[in-house]
Structures are given as structure tokens and as C-alpha cells.
Amino acid sequence: SYVLTQPPSVSVAPGKTAKITCGGNKIGSKNVHWYQQKPGQAPVLVVYDDSDRPSGIPERFSGSNSGNTATLTISGVEAGDEADYYCQVWDSDSDLVVFGGGTKLTVL
Amino acid sequence: EVQLVESGGGLVQPGGSLRLSCAASGFTFSNYDMHWVRQATGKGLEWVSAIGTADDTYYPGSVKGRFTISREDAKSSLSLEMNSLRAGDTAVYYCARDGGGGNWSFDLWGRGTLVTVSS
């Protein structure tokens, strides 16, 4: 089955740029979606189809995808961005949805 | 207001059954594929099932044959029938709307309902 690999944690100072990676075999050929989840809350879609943003999501959130790695980039990180972030794809070969293990973003 | 509200969670013994429901409002439910996603305490997200607008259904191997997803468009309602429950099924279960476009992103989530499988 298809596997997505994320780093367990990423730390960044306020105002700096955070990059959260999501690795998978030929992930560049798939559409990657990213979710933000704060403690006690449901996930929120922040990037879909590699690099598109839903309405209401700040431009500070962006995404890219190529080769074996997709990346969520958060520019000008704020304290309120501290959360768990999950990448997700649909594996068309198996008709299954796959999530990465999640990355805890800590704002120093 | 556009929202999803889950219900039906609770405590159930191993081997038992439970039926979850999700009430949708604020959008044309029949136009959207729908999903269930679960999350064990302190763990990551796990996709549980999907149903298309044509009632086509999809499941991962971990629940296939035990869980059944269904929808009632006239009532804007989604259900998940869970049988032969195991301790490993303990989790918060979220109802989620598909974002469309055929790429199975989830653009709207409910607040979740907790299912606990324990004797």
C-alpha cells in the first residue's frame, strides 16, 4: 500500500518560514492535500491539489509537489499556526485515501 | 450555516455494533461525495470509508466487511454502520465532505463523535 512519510516535528521562530515535507513514491504524480489540526478541534483543509488554497486560508500557506516530496510552506509563521499538519493523497491504483503520520509544528 | 454534525458515538463492547450518523446542512448534500475519517487519541488521521453521489462505496482493508457507509440524500444524512467492533476501532469519528474535482480532499469536517470499544 502507498505510504506517506512526514517528520514528527518541526520548530520555527515567529516570523520565519516553516517547511513541512511529505515523502512518497512518485508523489509528484499525485494530488496532495494538507490539513491543519489544532488540539481538540477537527482538521481544516489549508492546501489542496498540491498548491491551491481554500477560501479563507491566508496566502502565507503554500504548497509544492515534485518527484518524491511534497512540501507545505508557511511564511511569516505566527503563534496561531502551532498545530499538527497532515498530508493526504488519493491512491488511484487502490482507490484508497492515505494520510501521512502528521507533523507537529512548534512556534518557538 | 454550512456544517456537518455527527452523532451516535458511545461505549460498546468488543464484538458489538454501533451506527453513526452525520447531519449535513447549508449545502446541497446530494451533489457531494462523503467520507468518514477517524482518529485514535494522540494518533493520526485514518480514512474509514467513502460514498459517491451514485452510492458507490470504498473502504480500506482495516474495516472492509465490518463497516458499511450509506447516505440518504432526501434527509441530507450520512451513516456508518459498524459491526464486529474491536478495541482498535476506538477513536473520534469525523464526517467529512469531499472537495470535488475527483481528488478526494476533505473541505468540510464535523466536530466528531467518540466511539469507545471496551469491556
PDB file of C-alpha atoms in Angstrom:
ATOM      1  CA  SER A   1       0.000   0.000   0.000  1.00  0.00           C
ATOM      2  CA  TYR A   2       1.046   3.593  -0.564  1.00  0.00           C
ATOM      3  CA  VAL A   3       2.931   5.243   2.308  1.00  0.00           C
ATOM      4  CA  LEU A   4       3.375   8.936   3.118  1.00  0.00           C
ATOM      5  CA  THR A   5       6.228   9.922   5.430  1.00  0.00           C
ATOM      6  CA  GLN A   6       6.304  13.160   7.440  1.00  0.00           C
ATOM      7  CA  PRO A   7       8.803  14.357  10.039  1.00  0.00           C
ATOM      8  CA  PRO A   8       7.280  14.046  13.524  1.00  0.00           C
ATOM      9  CA  SER A   9       8.125  17.607  14.448  1.00  0.00           C
ATOM     10  CA  VAL A  10       9.263  20.934  13.027  1.00  0.00           C
ATOM     11  CA  SER A  11      10.192  24.002  15.054  1.00  0.00           C
ATOM     12  CA  VAL A  12      10.355  27.583  13.825  1.00  0.00           C
ATOM     13  CA  ALA A  13      10.696  31.050  15.304  1.00  0.00           C
ATOM     14  CA  PRO A  14       7.886  33.569  14.853  1.00  0.00           C
ATOM     15  CA  GLY A  15       8.112  35.457  11.585  1.00  0.00           C
ATOM     16  CA  LYS A  16      10.287  32.818   9.953  1.00  0.00           C
ATOM     17  CA  THR A  17       9.372  30.252   7.312  1.00  0.00           C
ATOM     18  CA  ALA A  18       8.366  26.697   8.148  1.00  0.00           C
ATOM     19  CA  LYS A  19       8.639  23.861   5.646  1.00  0.00           C
ATOM     20  CA  ILE A  20       6.872  20.556   6.308  1.00  0.00           C
ATOM     21  CA  THR A  21       7.685  17.710   3.964  1.00  0.00           C
ATOM     22  CA  CYS A  22       5.665  14.701   2.869  1.00  0.00           C
ATOM     23  CA  GLY A  23       7.521  11.886   1.158  1.00  0.00           C
ATOM     24  CA  GLY A  24       6.041   9.209  -1.045  1.00  0.00           C
ATOM     25  CA  ASN A  25       6.983   7.145  -4.069  1.00  0.00           C
ATOM     26  CA  LYS A  26       6.447   9.349  -7.151  1.00  0.00           C
ATOM     27  CA  ILE A  27       4.216  11.625  -5.084  1.00  0.00           C
ATOM     28  CA  GLY A  28       4.757  14.282  -7.745  1.00  0.00           C
ATOM     29  CA  SER A  29       2.322  12.348  -9.933  1.00  0.00           C
ATOM     30  CA  LYS A  30      -0.440  12.621  -7.323  1.00  0.00           C
ATOM     31  CA  ASN A  31      -2.506  15.499  -5.972  1.00  0.00           C
ATOM     32  CA  VAL A  32      -1.518  16.295  -2.394  1.00  0.00           C
ATOM     33  CA  HIS A  33      -3.741  17.921   0.202  1.00  0.00           C
ATOM     34  CA  TRP A  34      -2.720  19.419   3.553  1.00  0.00           C
ATOM     35  CA  TYR A  35      -4.684  19.785   6.782  1.00  0.00           C
ATOM     36  CA  GLN A  36      -4.094  21.781   9.940  1.00  0.00           C
ATOM     37  CA  GLN A  37      -5.405  20.380  13.223  1.00  0.00           C
ATOM     38  CA  LYS A  38      -5.277  22.278  16.492  1.00  0.00           C
ATOM     39  CA  PRO A  39      -5.769  20.481  19.835  1.00  0.00           C
ATOM     40  CA  GLY A  40      -9.352  19.421  20.429  1.00  0.00           C
ATOM     41  CA  GLN A  41     -10.503  20.583  17.006  1.00  0.00           C
ATOM     42  CA  ALA A  42     -11.368  18.965  13.700  1.00  0.00           C
ATOM     43  CA  PRO A  43      -8.855  19.202  10.854  1.00  0.00           C
ATOM     44  CA  VAL A  44      -9.035  22.136   8.447  1.00  0.00           C
ATOM     45  CA  LEU A  45      -8.015  21.949   4.787  1.00  0.00           C
ATOM     46  CA  VAL A  46      -5.261  24.516   4.157  1.00  0.00           C
ATOM     47  CA  VAL A  47      -3.918  23.438   0.756  1.00  0.00           C
ATOM     48  CA  TYR A  48      -5.474  21.172  -1.886  1.00  0.00           C
ATOM     49  CA  ASP A  49      -4.302  19.841  -5.220  1.00  0.00           C
ATOM     50  CA  ASP A  50      -0.656  20.499  -4.327  1.00  0.00           C
ATOM     51  CA  SER A  51      -0.808  24.284  -4.191  1.00  0.00           C
ATOM     52  CA  ASP A  52      -4.345  25.688  -4.170  1.00  0.00           C
ATOM     53  CA  ARG A  53      -5.784  27.405  -1.110  1.00  0.00           C
ATOM     54  CA  PRO A  54      -9.404  27.185   0.021  1.00  0.00           C
ATOM     55  CA  SER A  55     -11.140  30.486   0.562  1.00  0.00           C
ATOM     56  CA  GLY A  56     -10.260  31.995   3.920  1.00  0.00           C
ATOM     57  CA  ILE A  57      -6.808  30.423   4.135  1.00  0.00           C
ATOM     58  CA  PRO A  58      -4.052  33.048   4.336  1.00  0.00           C
ATOM     59  CA  GLU A  59      -1.597  33.418   1.468  1.00  0.00           C
ATOM     60  CA  ARG A  60       1.125  32.563   3.985  1.00  0.00           C
ATOM     61  CA  PHE A  61       0.207  28.914   3.366  1.00  0.00           C
ATOM     62  CA  SER A  62       1.530  27.458   0.124  1.00  0.00           C
ATOM     63  CA  GLY A  63       2.356  24.064  -1.288  1.00  0.00           C
ATOM     64  CA  SER A  64       4.560  22.400  -3.858  1.00  0.00           C
ATOM     65  CA  ASN A  65       4.984  18.863  -5.128  1.00  0.00           C
ATOM     66  CA  SER A  66       7.645  17.245  -7.258  1.00  0.00           C
ATOM     67  CA  GLY A  67       9.433  13.938  -7.544  1.00  0.00           C
ATOM     68  CA  ASN A  68       9.157  12.053  -4.265  1.00  0.00           C
ATOM     69  CA  THR A  69       8.450  15.014  -1.985  1.00  0.00           C
ATOM     70  CA  ALA A  70       5.579  17.418  -1.396  1.00  0.00           C
ATOM     71  CA  THR A  71       6.116  20.458   0.801  1.00  0.00           C
ATOM     72  CA  LEU A  72       3.825  22.719   2.807  1.00  0.00           C
ATOM     73  CA  THR A  73       5.399  26.132   3.346  1.00  0.00           C
ATOM     74  CA  ILE A  74       4.173  28.568   5.975  1.00  0.00           C
ATOM     75  CA  SER A  75       5.668  32.029   5.620  1.00  0.00           C
ATOM     76  CA  GLY A  76       5.782  34.597   8.417  1.00  0.00           C
ATOM     77  CA  VAL A  77       4.840  31.962  10.990  1.00  0.00           C
ATOM     78  CA  GLU A  78       2.560  33.137  13.792  1.00  0.00           C
ATOM     79  CA  ALA A  79       1.904  31.650  17.206  1.00  0.00           C
ATOM     80  CA  GLY A  80      -1.556  30.636  16.000  1.00  0.00           C
ATOM     81  CA  ASP A  81      -0.025  28.364  13.365  1.00  0.00           C
ATOM     82  CA  GLU A  82       1.136  25.963  16.056  1.00  0.00           C
ATOM     83  CA  ALA A  83      -0.709  22.740  15.239  1.00  0.00           C
ATOM     84  CA  ASP A  84      -0.436  19.271  13.750  1.00  0.00           C
ATOM     85  CA  TYR A  85      -0.239  19.167   9.967  1.00  0.00           C
ATOM     86  CA  TYR A  86      -1.182  16.169   7.832  1.00  0.00           C
ATOM     87  CA  CYS A  87      -0.604  15.488   4.165  1.00  0.00           C
ATOM     88  CA  GLN A  88      -3.042  13.288   2.242  1.00  0.00           C
ATOM     89  CA  VAL A  89      -3.416  11.757  -1.197  1.00  0.00           C
ATOM     90  CA  TRP A  90      -5.833   9.536  -3.044  1.00  0.00           C
ATOM     91  CA  ASP A  91      -4.068   6.456  -4.346  1.00  0.00           C
ATOM     92  CA  SER A  92      -5.889   5.838  -7.619  1.00  0.00           C
ATOM     93  CA  ASP A  93      -4.291   2.415  -8.028  1.00  0.00           C
ATOM     94  CA  SER A  94      -6.135   1.102  -4.985  1.00  0.00           C
ATOM     95  CA  ASP A  95      -8.964   3.647  -4.604  1.00  0.00           C
ATOM     96  CA  LEU A  96      -7.756   4.340  -1.091  1.00  0.00           C
ATOM     97  CA  VAL A  97      -7.150   7.555   0.814  1.00  0.00           C
ATOM     98  CA  VAL A  98      -3.781   7.784   2.544  1.00  0.00           C
ATOM     99  CA  PHE A  99      -2.706  10.212   5.268  1.00  0.00           C
ATOM    100  CA  GLY A 100       0.795  10.961   6.393  1.00  0.00           C
ATOM    101  CA  GLY A 101       1.613  10.394  10.038  1.00  0.00           C
ATOM    102  CA  GLY A 102       1.426  14.084  10.860  1.00  0.00           C
ATOM    103  CA  THR A 103       3.935  16.777  11.820  1.00  0.00           C
ATOM    104  CA  LYS A 104       3.722  18.824  14.995  1.00  0.00           C
ATOM    105  CA  LEU A 105       4.681  22.426  14.258  1.00  0.00           C
ATOM    106  CA  THR A 106       6.081  24.244  17.270  1.00  0.00           C
ATOM    107  CA  VAL A 107       6.459  28.021  17.226  1.00  0.00           C
ATOM    108  CA  LEU A 108       9.391  28.891  19.448  1.00  0.00           C
TER     109      LEU A 108
ATOM    110  CA  GLU B   1     -24.652  27.764   8.047  1.00  0.00           C
ATOM    111  CA  VAL B   2     -22.667  25.115   6.218  1.00  0.00           C
ATOM    112  CA  GLN B   3     -21.982  22.341   8.692  1.00  0.00           C
ATOM    113  CA  LEU B   4     -21.772  18.641   9.482  1.00  0.00           C
ATOM    114  CA  VAL B   5     -22.903  17.258  12.836  1.00  0.00           C
ATOM    115  CA  GLU B   6     -22.077  13.712  13.892  1.00  0.00           C
ATOM    116  CA  SER B   7     -23.966  11.655  16.444  1.00  0.00           C
ATOM    117  CA  GLY B   8     -24.297   8.091  17.675  1.00  0.00           C
ATOM    118  CA  GLY B   9     -20.955   7.544  19.364  1.00  0.00           C
ATOM    119  CA  GLY B  10     -20.625   5.853  22.727  1.00  0.00           C
ATOM    120  CA  LEU B  11     -19.294   2.884  24.640  1.00  0.00           C
ATOM    121  CA  VAL B  12     -19.693  -0.549  23.063  1.00  0.00           C
ATOM    122  CA  GLN B  13     -18.320  -3.969  23.963  1.00  0.00           C
ATOM    123  CA  PRO B  14     -15.889  -5.807  21.711  1.00  0.00           C
ATOM    124  CA  GLY B  15     -17.809  -7.667  19.038  1.00  0.00           C
ATOM    125  CA  GLY B  16     -20.695  -5.250  19.296  1.00  0.00           C
ATOM    126  CA  SER B  17     -22.268  -2.874  16.789  1.00  0.00           C
ATOM    127  CA  LEU B  18     -22.872   0.848  16.541  1.00  0.00           C
ATOM    128  CA  ARG B  19     -24.420   3.174  13.972  1.00  0.00           C
ATOM    129  CA  LEU B  20     -23.064   6.666  13.477  1.00  0.00           C
ATOM    130  CA  SER B  21     -24.976   9.447  11.766  1.00  0.00           C
ATOM    131  CA  CYS B  22     -23.962  12.738  10.206  1.00  0.00           C
ATOM    132  CA  ALA B  23     -26.455  15.525   9.531  1.00  0.00           C
ATOM    133  CA  ALA B  24     -25.489  17.948   6.789  1.00  0.00           C
ATOM    134  CA  SER B  25     -26.867  21.445   6.366  1.00  0.00           C
ATOM    135  CA  GLY B  26     -26.211  24.607   4.388  1.00  0.00           C
ATOM    136  CA  PHE B  27     -25.294  22.909   1.106  1.00  0.00           C
ATOM    137  CA  THR B  28     -26.774  20.540  -1.486  1.00  0.00           C
ATOM    138  CA  PHE B  29     -25.794  17.239   0.100  1.00  0.00           C
ATOM    139  CA  SER B  30     -26.690  15.122  -2.917  1.00  0.00           C
ATOM    140  CA  ASN B  31     -24.018  16.844  -5.030  1.00  0.00           C
ATOM    141  CA  TYR B  32     -21.107  15.704  -2.869  1.00  0.00           C
ATOM    142  CA  ASP B  33     -19.140  12.548  -2.215  1.00  0.00           C
ATOM    143  CA  MET B  34     -18.849  11.990   1.539  1.00  0.00           C
ATOM    144  CA  HIS B  35     -16.342  10.325   3.851  1.00  0.00           C
ATOM    145  CA  TRP B  36     -15.706   9.081   7.358  1.00  0.00           C
ATOM    146  CA  VAL B  37     -12.278   9.626   8.921  1.00  0.00           C
ATOM    147  CA  ARG B  38     -11.232   8.518  12.410  1.00  0.00           C
ATOM    148  CA  GLN B  39      -8.551   9.473  14.875  1.00  0.00           C
ATOM    149  CA  ALA B  40      -7.483   7.487  17.908  1.00  0.00           C
ATOM    150  CA  THR B  41      -6.442   9.560  20.908  1.00  0.00           C
ATOM    151  CA  GLY B  42      -2.999  11.000  20.345  1.00  0.00           C
ATOM    152  CA  LYS B  43      -2.722   9.378  16.919  1.00  0.00           C
ATOM    153  CA  GLY B  44      -3.003  10.435  13.309  1.00  0.00           C
ATOM    154  CA  LEU B  45      -5.890  10.535  10.876  1.00  0.00           C
ATOM    155  CA  GLU B  46      -7.177   7.337   9.293  1.00  0.00           C
ATOM    156  CA  TRP B  47      -9.643   7.266   6.424  1.00  0.00           C
ATOM    157  CA  VAL B  48     -12.508   4.852   7.089  1.00  0.00           C
ATOM    158  CA  SER B  49     -14.893   4.968   4.153  1.00  0.00           C
ATOM    159  CA  ALA B  50     -16.297   6.945   1.248  1.00  0.00           C
ATOM    160  CA  ILE B  51     -19.545   7.063  -0.668  1.00  0.00           C
ATOM    161  CA  GLY B  52     -20.065   8.694  -4.016  1.00  0.00           C
ATOM    162  CA  THR B  53     -23.082  10.512  -5.328  1.00  0.00           C
ATOM    163  CA  ALA B  54     -24.057   7.333  -7.175  1.00  0.00           C
ATOM    164  CA  ASP B  55     -23.856   5.303  -3.939  1.00  0.00           C
ATOM    165  CA  ASP B  56     -20.538   3.728  -4.923  1.00  0.00           C
ATOM    166  CA  THR B  57     -18.644   2.821  -1.756  1.00  0.00           C
ATOM    167  CA  TYR B  58     -14.983   2.449  -0.792  1.00  0.00           C
ATOM    168  CA  TYR B  59     -13.224   1.043   2.287  1.00  0.00           C
ATOM    169  CA  PRO B  60      -9.680   0.335   3.468  1.00  0.00           C
ATOM    170  CA  GLY B  61      -8.820  -3.229   4.370  1.00  0.00           C
ATOM    171  CA  SER B  62      -8.932  -2.493   8.109  1.00  0.00           C
ATOM    172  CA  VAL B  63     -12.733  -2.059   8.077  1.00  0.00           C
ATOM    173  CA  LYS B  64     -13.874  -3.732   4.865  1.00  0.00           C
ATOM    174  CA  GLY B  65     -16.571  -6.311   5.576  1.00  0.00           C
ATOM    175  CA  ARG B  66     -17.275  -4.861   9.041  1.00  0.00           C
ATOM    176  CA  PHE B  67     -18.288  -1.256   8.288  1.00  0.00           C
ATOM    177  CA  THR B  68     -20.984  -0.061   5.880  1.00  0.00           C
ATOM    178  CA  ILE B  69     -21.367   3.526   4.728  1.00  0.00           C
ATOM    179  CA  SER B  70     -24.689   4.776   3.382  1.00  0.00           C
ATOM    180  CA  ARG B  71     -26.436   8.023   2.555  1.00  0.00           C
ATOM    181  CA  GLU B  72     -29.988   9.358   2.426  1.00  0.00           C
ATOM    182  CA  ASP B  73     -29.972  12.409   0.191  1.00  0.00           C
ATOM    183  CA  ALA B  74     -33.587  13.330   0.937  1.00  0.00           C
ATOM    184  CA  LYS B  75     -32.584  13.838   4.574  1.00  0.00           C
ATOM    185  CA  SER B  76     -29.066  15.174   3.891  1.00  0.00           C
ATOM    186  CA  SER B  77     -27.796  12.377   6.073  1.00  0.00           C
ATOM    187  CA  LEU B  78     -24.740  10.114   6.100  1.00  0.00           C
ATOM    188  CA  SER B  79     -24.431   6.936   8.159  1.00  0.00           C
ATOM    189  CA  LEU B  80     -21.781   4.444   9.186  1.00  0.00           C
ATOM    190  CA  GLU B  81     -22.870   1.023  10.390  1.00  0.00           C
ATOM    191  CA  MET B  82     -20.054  -0.598  12.374  1.00  0.00           C
ATOM    192  CA  ASN B  83     -20.105  -4.298  13.253  1.00  0.00           C
ATOM    193  CA  SER B  84     -17.681  -6.695  14.937  1.00  0.00           C
ATOM    194  CA  LEU B  85     -16.070  -3.787  16.705  1.00  0.00           C
ATOM    195  CA  ARG B  86     -12.593  -4.152  18.151  1.00  0.00           C
ATOM    196  CA  ALA B  87     -10.551  -2.193  20.674  1.00  0.00           C
ATOM    197  CA  GLY B  88      -8.548  -0.820  17.759  1.00  0.00           C
ATOM    198  CA  ASP B  89     -11.690   0.875  16.416  1.00  0.00           C
ATOM    199  CA  THR B  90     -11.738   3.209  19.413  1.00  0.00           C
ATOM    200  CA  ALA B  91     -11.445   6.737  18.036  1.00  0.00           C
ATOM    201  CA  VAL B  92     -13.145  10.002  17.288  1.00  0.00           C
ATOM    202  CA  TYR B  93     -15.064   9.555  14.042  1.00  0.00           C
ATOM    203  CA  TYR B  94     -15.360  12.551  11.746  1.00  0.00           C
ATOM    204  CA  CYS B  95     -17.781  13.024   8.900  1.00  0.00           C
ATOM    205  CA  ALA B  96     -16.148  14.939   6.036  1.00  0.00           C
ATOM    206  CA  ARG B  97     -17.326  16.429   2.748  1.00  0.00           C
ATOM    207  CA  ASP B  98     -15.376  15.783  -0.410  1.00  0.00           C
ATOM    208  CA  GLY B  99     -13.986  18.913  -2.018  1.00  0.00           C
ATOM    209  CA  GLY B 100     -14.853  17.725  -5.512  1.00  0.00           C
ATOM    210  CA  GLY B 101     -12.658  17.575  -8.562  1.00  0.00           C
ATOM    211  CA  GLY B 102     -12.103  13.850  -8.211  1.00  0.00           C
ATOM    212  CA  ASN B 103      -9.052  14.126  -5.963  1.00  0.00           C
ATOM    213  CA  TRP B 104     -10.703  13.285  -2.666  1.00  0.00           C
ATOM    214  CA  SER B 105      -9.743  16.225  -0.495  1.00  0.00           C
ATOM    215  CA  PHE B 106     -11.926  16.993   2.529  1.00  0.00           C
ATOM    216  CA  ASP B 107     -13.065  20.595   2.618  1.00  0.00           C
ATOM    217  CA  LEU B 108     -15.612  20.448   5.430  1.00  0.00           C
ATOM    218  CA  TRP B 109     -15.433  18.433   8.644  1.00  0.00           C
ATOM    219  CA  GLY B 110     -17.769  17.817  11.531  1.00  0.00           C
ATOM    220  CA  ARG B 111     -16.638  18.058  15.147  1.00  0.00           C
ATOM    221  CA  GLY B 112     -16.572  14.303  15.518  1.00  0.00           C
ATOM    222  CA  THR B 113     -18.188  11.679  17.733  1.00  0.00           C
ATOM    223  CA  LEU B 114     -16.261   9.426  20.116  1.00  0.00           C
ATOM    224  CA  VAL B 115     -16.531   5.647  19.830  1.00  0.00           C
ATOM    225  CA  THR B 116     -15.061   3.584  22.658  1.00  0.00           C
ATOM    226  CA  VAL B 117     -14.809  -0.183  22.302  1.00  0.00           C
ATOM    227  CA  SER B 118     -14.164  -1.741  25.693  1.00  0.00           C
ATOM    228  CA  SER B 119     -15.491  -4.388  28.039  1.00  0.00           C
TER     229      SER B 119
END
